[in-house]
CSV table of C-alpha atoms in Angstrom, one decimal:
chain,number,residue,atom,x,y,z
A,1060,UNK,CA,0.0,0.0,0.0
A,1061,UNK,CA,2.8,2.5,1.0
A,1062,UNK,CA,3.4,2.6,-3.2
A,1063,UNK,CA,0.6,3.1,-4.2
A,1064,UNK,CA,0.3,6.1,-1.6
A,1065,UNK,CA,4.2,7.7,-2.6
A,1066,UNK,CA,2.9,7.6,-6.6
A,1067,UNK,CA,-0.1,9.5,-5.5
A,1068,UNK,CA,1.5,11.9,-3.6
A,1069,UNK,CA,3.9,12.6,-6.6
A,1070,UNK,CA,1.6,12.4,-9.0
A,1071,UNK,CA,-0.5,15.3,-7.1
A,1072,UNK,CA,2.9,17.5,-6.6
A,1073,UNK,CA,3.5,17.1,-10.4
A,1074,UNK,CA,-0.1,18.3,-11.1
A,1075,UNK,CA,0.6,21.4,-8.7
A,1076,UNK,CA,3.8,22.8,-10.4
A,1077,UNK,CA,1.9,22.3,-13.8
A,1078,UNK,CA,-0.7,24.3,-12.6
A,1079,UNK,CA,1.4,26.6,-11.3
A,1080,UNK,CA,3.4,27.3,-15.0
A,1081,UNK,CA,0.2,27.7,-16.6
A,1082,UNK,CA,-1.0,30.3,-14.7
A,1083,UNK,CA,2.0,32.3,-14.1
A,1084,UNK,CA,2.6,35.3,-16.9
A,1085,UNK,CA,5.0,37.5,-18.0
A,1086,UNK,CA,4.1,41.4,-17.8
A,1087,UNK,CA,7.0,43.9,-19.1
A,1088,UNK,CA,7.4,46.8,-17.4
A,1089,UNK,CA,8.4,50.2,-19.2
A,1090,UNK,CA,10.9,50.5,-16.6
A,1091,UNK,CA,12.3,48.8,-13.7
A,1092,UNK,CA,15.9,49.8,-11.2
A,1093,UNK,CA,18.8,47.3,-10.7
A,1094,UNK,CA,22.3,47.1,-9.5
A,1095,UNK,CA,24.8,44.6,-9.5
A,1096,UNK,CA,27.6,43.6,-7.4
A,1097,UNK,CA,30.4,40.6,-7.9
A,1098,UNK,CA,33.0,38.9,-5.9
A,1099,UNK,CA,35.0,36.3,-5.8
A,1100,UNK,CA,36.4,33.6,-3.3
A,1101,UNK,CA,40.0,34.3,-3.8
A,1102,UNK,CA,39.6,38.0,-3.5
A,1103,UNK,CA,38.7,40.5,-1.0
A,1104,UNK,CA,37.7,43.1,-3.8
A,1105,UNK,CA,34.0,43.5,-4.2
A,1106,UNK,CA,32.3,45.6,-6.8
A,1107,UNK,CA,28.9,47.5,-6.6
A,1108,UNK,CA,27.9,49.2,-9.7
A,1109,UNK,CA,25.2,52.1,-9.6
A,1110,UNK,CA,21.7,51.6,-10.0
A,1111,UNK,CA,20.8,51.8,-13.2
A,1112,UNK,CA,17.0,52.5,-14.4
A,1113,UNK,CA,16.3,49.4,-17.4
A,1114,UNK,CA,13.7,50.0,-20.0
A,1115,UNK,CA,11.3,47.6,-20.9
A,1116,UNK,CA,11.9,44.5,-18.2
A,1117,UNK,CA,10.0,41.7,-17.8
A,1118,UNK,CA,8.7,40.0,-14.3
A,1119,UNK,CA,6.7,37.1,-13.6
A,1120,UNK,CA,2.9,38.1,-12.6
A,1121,UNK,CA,3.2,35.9,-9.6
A,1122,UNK,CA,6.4,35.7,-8.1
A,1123,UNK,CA,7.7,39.0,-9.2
A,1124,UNK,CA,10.8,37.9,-10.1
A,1125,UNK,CA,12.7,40.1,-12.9
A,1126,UNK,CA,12.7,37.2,-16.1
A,1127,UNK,CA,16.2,37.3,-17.8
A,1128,UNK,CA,18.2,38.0,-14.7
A,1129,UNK,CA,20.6,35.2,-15.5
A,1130,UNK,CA,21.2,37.2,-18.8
A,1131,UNK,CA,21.4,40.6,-16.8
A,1132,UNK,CA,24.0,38.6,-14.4
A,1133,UNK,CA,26.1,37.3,-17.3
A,1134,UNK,CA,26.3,41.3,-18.8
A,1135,UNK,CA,28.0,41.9,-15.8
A,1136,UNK,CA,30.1,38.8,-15.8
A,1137,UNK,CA,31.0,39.1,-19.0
A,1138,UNK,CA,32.2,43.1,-18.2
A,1139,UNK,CA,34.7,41.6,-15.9
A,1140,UNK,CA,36.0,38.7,-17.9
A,1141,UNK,CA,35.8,41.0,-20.9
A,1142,UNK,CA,37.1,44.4,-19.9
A,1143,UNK,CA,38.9,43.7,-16.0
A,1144,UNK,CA,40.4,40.1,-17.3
A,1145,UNK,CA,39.0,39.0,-14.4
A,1146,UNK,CA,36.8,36.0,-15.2
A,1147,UNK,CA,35.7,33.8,-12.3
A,1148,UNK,CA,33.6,36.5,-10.3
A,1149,UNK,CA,30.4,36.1,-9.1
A,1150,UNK,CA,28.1,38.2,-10.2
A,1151,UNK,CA,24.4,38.8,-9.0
A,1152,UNK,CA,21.7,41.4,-9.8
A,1153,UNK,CA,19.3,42.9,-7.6
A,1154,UNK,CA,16.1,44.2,-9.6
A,1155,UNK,CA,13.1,46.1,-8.0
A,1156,UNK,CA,10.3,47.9,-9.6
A,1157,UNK,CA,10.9,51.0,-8.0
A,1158,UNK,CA,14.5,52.9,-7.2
A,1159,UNK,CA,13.5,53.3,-3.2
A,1160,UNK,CA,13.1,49.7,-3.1
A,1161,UNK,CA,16.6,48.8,-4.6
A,1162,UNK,CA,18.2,51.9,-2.8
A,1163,UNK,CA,17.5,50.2,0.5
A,1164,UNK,CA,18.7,47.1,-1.2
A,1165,UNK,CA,22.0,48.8,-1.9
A,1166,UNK,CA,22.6,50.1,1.4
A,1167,UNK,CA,21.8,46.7,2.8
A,1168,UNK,CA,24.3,45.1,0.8
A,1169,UNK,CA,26.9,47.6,1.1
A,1170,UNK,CA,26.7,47.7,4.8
A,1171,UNK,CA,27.0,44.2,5.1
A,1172,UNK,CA,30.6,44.6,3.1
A,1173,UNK,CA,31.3,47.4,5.3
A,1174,UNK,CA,30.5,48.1,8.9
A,1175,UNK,CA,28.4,44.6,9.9
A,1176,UNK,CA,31.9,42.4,8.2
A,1177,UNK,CA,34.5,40.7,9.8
A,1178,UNK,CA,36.7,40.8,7.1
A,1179,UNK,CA,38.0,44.0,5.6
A,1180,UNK,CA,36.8,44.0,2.2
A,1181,UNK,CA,38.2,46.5,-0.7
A,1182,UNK,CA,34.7,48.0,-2.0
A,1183,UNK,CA,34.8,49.6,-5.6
A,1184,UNK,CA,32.2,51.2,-7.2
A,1185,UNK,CA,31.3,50.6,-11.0
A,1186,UNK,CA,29.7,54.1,-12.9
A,1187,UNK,CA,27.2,53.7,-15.0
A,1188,UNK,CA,30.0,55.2,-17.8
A,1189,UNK,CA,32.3,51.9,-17.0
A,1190,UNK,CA,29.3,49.6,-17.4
A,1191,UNK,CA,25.5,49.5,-18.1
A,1192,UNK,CA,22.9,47.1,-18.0
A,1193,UNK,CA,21.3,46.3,-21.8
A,1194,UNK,CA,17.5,45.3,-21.9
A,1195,UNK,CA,16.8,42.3,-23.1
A,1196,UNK,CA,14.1,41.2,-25.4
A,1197,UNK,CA,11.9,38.4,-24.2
A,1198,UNK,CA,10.4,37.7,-27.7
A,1199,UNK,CA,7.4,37.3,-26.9
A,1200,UNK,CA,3.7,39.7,-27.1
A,1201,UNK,CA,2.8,41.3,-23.2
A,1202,UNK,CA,0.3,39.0,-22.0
């Protein structure tokens, strides 16, 4: 019996997250605010770059989660590697819809490299003349 109850258990988690794909939807935004930052393991350098307002992002209706922000992350990646020679950072990006919101996102972060850290930490600070973030085109029609 314990089969027969794990396959239905499964089968109704499966059912869940296909439910869940369907009804999520994509919804661009004419504009939305990020930053990046990148480090790496074998270095105490750690870069911030300003926030930068993006035209035409996309986010997921439900989740809210900026869509392409692996592609945003590798812009940035590829900036070091690129341009600094310096290719095994790691680089995230922090997206909000408004700049007030990724402000305090900022300041979070860069007090956490700063007066909250253990470790001293060489902070640099990207302009938006050394590097900016490029939309990207989700090719497809606003739902």
């Amino acid at each position: 019996m314990k089969p027969i109850k794990y396959i239905t258990i499964a089968a109704m988690l499966v059912s869940l997250f296909a439910i869940g794909e369907v009804s999520a939807k994509k919804k661009m935004l004419p504009k939305g605010y990020m930053f990046g930052f990148s480090a790496a393991f074998t270095d105490s350098v750690v870069y911030f770059t300003d926030i930068q307002a993006v035209d035409s992002v996309w986010i997921d209706t439900k989740s809210k989660f900026l869509l392409g922000r692996d592609n945003y992350s590798y812009q940035l990646k590829d900036y070091f590697t690129q341009q600094k020679n310096m290719p095994s950072r790691t680089c995230v990006v922090f997206f909000g819809k408004e700049k007030k919101d990724v402000e305090k996102k900022l300041l979070k972060m860069r007090k956490k490299y700063t007066t909250k850290s253990k470790v001293p930490y060489d902070i640099r600070f990207l302009s938006a003349d050394e590097f900016k973030f490029k939309g990207i085109d989700m090719n497809t029609e606003e739902e």
